[in-house]
PDB file of C-alpha atoms in Angstrom:
ATOM      1  CA  UNK A   2     -27.630 -22.395 -14.605  1.00  0.00           C
ATOM      2  CA  UNK A   3     -24.244 -21.182 -12.229  1.00  0.00           C
ATOM      3  CA  UNK A   4     -20.553 -21.716 -12.697  1.00  0.00           C
ATOM      4  CA  UNK A   5     -20.070 -24.580 -10.999  1.00  0.00           C
ATOM      5  CA  UNK A   6     -15.762 -24.492 -10.156  1.00  0.00           C
ATOM      6  CA  UNK A   7     -14.093 -27.775  -8.900  1.00  0.00           C
ATOM      7  CA  UNK A   8     -11.842 -26.619  -5.644  1.00  0.00           C
ATOM      8  CA  UNK A   9      -8.048 -27.681  -6.791  1.00  0.00           C
ATOM      9  CA  UNK A  10      -6.463 -27.225  -3.067  1.00  0.00           C
ATOM     10  CA  UNK A  11      -7.348 -26.738   0.162  1.00  0.00           C
ATOM     11  CA  UNK A  12      -7.110 -23.762   2.885  1.00  0.00           C
ATOM     12  CA  UNK A  13      -5.050 -23.496   5.549  1.00  0.00           C
ATOM     13  CA  UNK A  14      -4.869 -20.705   8.317  1.00  0.00           C
ATOM     14  CA  UNK A  15      -2.036 -20.189   9.997  1.00  0.00           C
ATOM     15  CA  UNK A  16      -1.332 -18.492  13.481  1.00  0.00           C
ATOM     16  CA  UNK A  17      -4.438 -16.288  14.195  1.00  0.00           C
ATOM     17  CA  UNK A  18      -4.760 -15.222  11.083  1.00  0.00           C
ATOM     18  CA  UNK A  19      -8.579 -16.486  10.102  1.00  0.00           C
ATOM     19  CA  UNK A  20      -9.489 -14.489  14.117  1.00  0.00           C
ATOM     20  CA  UNK A  21      -8.078 -11.626  12.877  1.00  0.00           C
ATOM     21  CA  UNK A  22      -9.823 -11.643   9.162  1.00  0.00           C
ATOM     22  CA  UNK A  23     -13.253 -12.519  11.046  1.00  0.00           C
ATOM     23  CA  UNK A  24     -12.483  -9.169  13.656  1.00  0.00           C
ATOM     24  CA  UNK A  25     -11.855  -6.637  10.080  1.00  0.00           C
ATOM     25  CA  UNK A  26     -14.935  -4.843   9.057  1.00  0.00           C
ATOM     26  CA  UNK A  27     -17.576  -6.225   6.654  1.00  0.00           C
ATOM     27  CA  UNK A  28     -15.876  -4.844   3.729  1.00  0.00           C
ATOM     28  CA  UNK A  29     -12.601  -5.903   3.759  1.00  0.00           C
ATOM     29  CA  UNK A  30     -13.874  -9.589   5.156  1.00  0.00           C
ATOM     30  CA  UNK A  31     -15.786  -9.977   1.821  1.00  0.00           C
ATOM     31  CA  UNK A  32     -12.788  -8.650  -0.373  1.00  0.00           C
ATOM     32  CA  UNK A  33      -9.839 -11.259   1.321  1.00  0.00           C
ATOM     33  CA  UNK A  34     -12.791 -14.047   1.422  1.00  0.00           C
ATOM     34  CA  UNK A  35     -13.175 -13.590  -2.240  1.00  0.00           C
ATOM     35  CA  UNK A  36      -9.131 -13.808  -2.670  1.00  0.00           C
ATOM     36  CA  UNK A  37      -8.720 -16.592  -0.757  1.00  0.00           C
ATOM     37  CA  UNK A  38     -11.951 -18.302  -2.858  1.00  0.00           C
ATOM     38  CA  UNK A  39      -9.831 -17.402  -5.989  1.00  0.00           C
ATOM     39  CA  UNK A  40      -6.896 -18.640  -5.281  1.00  0.00           C
ATOM     40  CA  UNK A  41      -8.949 -22.160  -3.707  1.00  0.00           C
ATOM     41  CA  UNK A  42      -9.911 -22.495  -6.871  1.00  0.00           C
ATOM     42  CA  UNK A  43      -5.721 -21.858  -9.472  1.00  0.00           C
ATOM     43  CA  UNK A  44      -7.767 -18.075  -9.700  1.00  0.00           C
ATOM     44  CA  UNK A  45      -5.895 -14.848  -8.464  1.00  0.00           C
ATOM     45  CA  UNK A  46      -7.656 -12.158  -7.754  1.00  0.00           C
ATOM     46  CA  UNK A  47      -7.402  -9.033 -10.152  1.00  0.00           C
ATOM     47  CA  UNK A  48      -5.779  -6.931  -6.907  1.00  0.00           C
ATOM     48  CA  UNK A  49      -3.432  -9.206  -5.412  1.00  0.00           C
ATOM     49  CA  UNK A  50      -0.243  -9.023  -6.147  1.00  0.00           C
ATOM     50  CA  UNK A  51       3.093 -10.461  -4.757  1.00  0.00           C
ATOM     51  CA  UNK A  52       4.526  -9.236  -1.247  1.00  0.00           C
ATOM     52  CA  UNK A  53       7.696  -7.541  -1.880  1.00  0.00           C
ATOM     53  CA  UNK A  54      10.346  -9.504   0.066  1.00  0.00           C
ATOM     54  CA  UNK A  55       9.340 -12.790  -1.464  1.00  0.00           C
ATOM     55  CA  UNK A  56      11.316 -13.572  -4.455  1.00  0.00           C
ATOM     56  CA  UNK A  57       8.130 -13.882  -6.798  1.00  0.00           C
ATOM     57  CA  UNK A  58       4.647 -14.280  -7.080  1.00  0.00           C
ATOM     58  CA  UNK A  59       4.022 -17.553  -3.954  1.00  0.00           C
ATOM     59  CA  UNK A  60       3.235 -14.791  -1.226  1.00  0.00           C
ATOM     60  CA  UNK A  61       0.194 -12.747  -2.222  1.00  0.00           C
ATOM     61  CA  UNK A  62      -1.202  -9.211  -0.655  1.00  0.00           C
ATOM     62  CA  UNK A  63      -4.474  -8.283  -0.853  1.00  0.00           C
ATOM     63  CA  UNK A  64      -4.541  -4.326   0.202  1.00  0.00           C
ATOM     64  CA  UNK A  65      -8.468  -2.652   0.719  1.00  0.00           C
ATOM     65  CA  UNK A  66      -9.358   0.940   1.942  1.00  0.00           C
ATOM     66  CA  UNK A  67     -12.087   1.387   4.097  1.00  0.00           C
ATOM     67  CA  UNK A  68     -13.272   4.807   5.590  1.00  0.00           C
ATOM     68  CA  UNK A  69      -9.821   6.285   5.859  1.00  0.00           C
ATOM     69  CA  UNK A  70      -7.975   2.872   6.348  1.00  0.00           C
ATOM     70  CA  UNK A  71      -6.115   0.290   5.086  1.00  0.00           C
ATOM     71  CA  UNK A  72      -6.550  -3.384   5.999  1.00  0.00           C
ATOM     72  CA  UNK A  73      -4.179  -6.185   4.328  1.00  0.00           C
ATOM     73  CA  UNK A  74      -4.758  -9.430   3.939  1.00  0.00           C
ATOM     74  CA  UNK A  75      -1.406 -11.873   2.721  1.00  0.00           C
ATOM     75  CA  UNK A  76      -1.257 -15.909   1.707  1.00  0.00           C
ATOM     76  CA  UNK A  77       0.773 -17.761  -0.161  1.00  0.00           C
ATOM     77  CA  UNK A  78       0.125 -20.224  -3.117  1.00  0.00           C
ATOM     78  CA  UNK A  79       3.968 -21.713  -2.433  1.00  0.00           C
ATOM     79  CA  UNK A  80       2.841 -24.901  -1.676  1.00  0.00           C
ATOM     80  CA  UNK A  81       0.939 -26.537  -4.373  1.00  0.00           C
ATOM     81  CA  UNK A  82      -2.436 -27.949  -3.020  1.00  0.00           C
ATOM     82  CA  UNK A  83      -3.134 -25.655  -0.508  1.00  0.00           C
ATOM     83  CA  UNK A  84      -4.145 -21.574   0.123  1.00  0.00           C
ATOM     84  CA  UNK A  85      -2.204 -20.900   3.261  1.00  0.00           C
ATOM     85  CA  UNK A  86      -3.356 -17.889   4.772  1.00  0.00           C
ATOM     86  CA  UNK A  87      -0.344 -15.528   6.893  1.00  0.00           C
ATOM     87  CA  UNK A  88      -2.016 -12.672   7.763  1.00  0.00           C
ATOM     88  CA  UNK A  89      -5.015 -10.680   8.021  1.00  0.00           C
ATOM     89  CA  UNK A  90      -4.567  -6.729   9.616  1.00  0.00           C
ATOM     90  CA  UNK A  91      -5.439  -2.819   9.987  1.00  0.00           C
ATOM     91  CA  UNK A  92      -1.984  -1.316   8.491  1.00  0.00           C
ATOM     92  CA  UNK A  93      -1.872   1.415  11.537  1.00  0.00           C
ATOM     93  CA  UNK A  94       0.826   3.031   9.856  1.00  0.00           C
ATOM     94  CA  UNK A  95      -0.126   6.263   7.946  1.00  0.00           C
ATOM     95  CA  UNK A  96       3.053   7.121   6.384  1.00  0.00           C
ATOM     96  CA  UNK A  97       4.072   5.592   3.327  1.00  0.00           C
ATOM     97  CA  UNK A  98       1.917   1.882   1.610  1.00  0.00           C
ATOM     98  CA  UNK A  99       5.550  -0.288   2.807  1.00  0.00           C
ATOM     99  CA  UNK A 100       3.876  -3.202   5.133  1.00  0.00           C
ATOM    100  CA  UNK A 101       5.709  -2.342   8.974  1.00  0.00           C
ATOM    101  CA  UNK A 102       8.659  -4.538   9.567  1.00  0.00           C
ATOM    102  CA  UNK A 103       6.474  -6.526  13.335  1.00  0.00           C
ATOM    103  CA  UNK A 104       4.055  -7.259  10.270  1.00  0.00           C
ATOM    104  CA  UNK A 105       6.079  -8.714   7.959  1.00  0.00           C
ATOM    105  CA  UNK A 106       8.291 -10.173  10.533  1.00  0.00           C
ATOM    106  CA  UNK A 107       5.249 -12.169  11.632  1.00  0.00           C
ATOM    107  CA  UNK A 108       4.242 -13.017   8.047  1.00  0.00           C
ATOM    108  CA  UNK A 109       7.775 -15.331   7.270  1.00  0.00           C
ATOM    109  CA  UNK A 110       8.032 -16.892  10.904  1.00  0.00           C
ATOM    110  CA  UNK A 111       3.954 -18.209   9.722  1.00  0.00           C
ATOM    111  CA  UNK A 112       4.908 -18.879   5.807  1.00  0.00           C
ATOM    112  CA  UNK A 113       8.309 -21.035   7.655  1.00  0.00           C
ATOM    113  CA  UNK A 114       4.979 -22.395   9.535  1.00  0.00           C
ATOM    114  CA  UNK A 115       3.393 -22.900   6.256  1.00  0.00           C
ATOM    115  CA  UNK A 116       5.583 -24.742   5.198  1.00  0.00           C
ATOM    116  CA  UNK A 117       6.585 -27.194   8.624  1.00  0.00           C
ATOM    117  CA  UNK A 118       2.819 -27.928   7.567  1.00  0.00           C
ATOM    118  CA  UNK A 119       2.981 -28.540   4.301  1.00  0.00           C
ATOM    119  CA  UNK A 120       6.004 -30.803   4.841  1.00  0.00           C
ATOM    120  CA  UNK A 121       4.536 -32.676   7.363  1.00  0.00           C
ATOM    121  CA  UNK A 122       1.110 -33.045   5.234  1.00  0.00           C
ATOM    122  CA  UNK A 123       2.604 -33.940   3.085  1.00  0.00           C
ATOM    123  CA  UNK A 124       5.397 -37.043   3.468  1.00  0.00           C
ATOM    124  CA  UNK A 125       5.731 -40.099   2.775  1.00  0.00           C
ATOM    125  CA  UNK A 126       3.650 -43.026   4.596  1.00  0.00           C
ATOM    126  CA  UNK A 127       5.909 -45.038   6.634  1.00  0.00           C
ATOM    127  CA  UNK A 128       4.806 -49.265   6.305  1.00  0.00           C
ATOM    128  CA  UNK A 129       4.587 -50.167  10.007  1.00  0.00           C
TER     129      UNK A 129
END
C-alpha cells in the first residue's frame, strides 16, 4: 500500500521560475521537482543546502550536475504555508561553485516578491 503524505504547504513560482525549470534537462527537472515536492510536505531533500548570504536555512539551493553542466534551483520555505520557487538555471561559469552575481541579484529580487506575495495573501480580511 503506497504511503500517503499530507501536503502542508502550497507551491508558488515567482517570476519565470516555472518556465525556467521546465526548460532544464529531464534529470535536473526530476531532482528539483522531487525537492519541491518534499518541501511541500514539510521535508528537506538530502542535497538541499542553505544558499550562502541569506542568514540561515530559509533559502535553499539544490545543485545537479549532468553531463559536465551544473544546474541549480533555489526556493524558500521562510514563509510558513508556502514554498516559493525563486529561480532555476544552468550555471554558466566554470570557475568556482559560487552563484553568479546576476543570478544572486535575481534571487534577492524574487525573494522580496515572495515576501510581498505572502504578506498580501495572508493579510487579515477587512469587513465591509
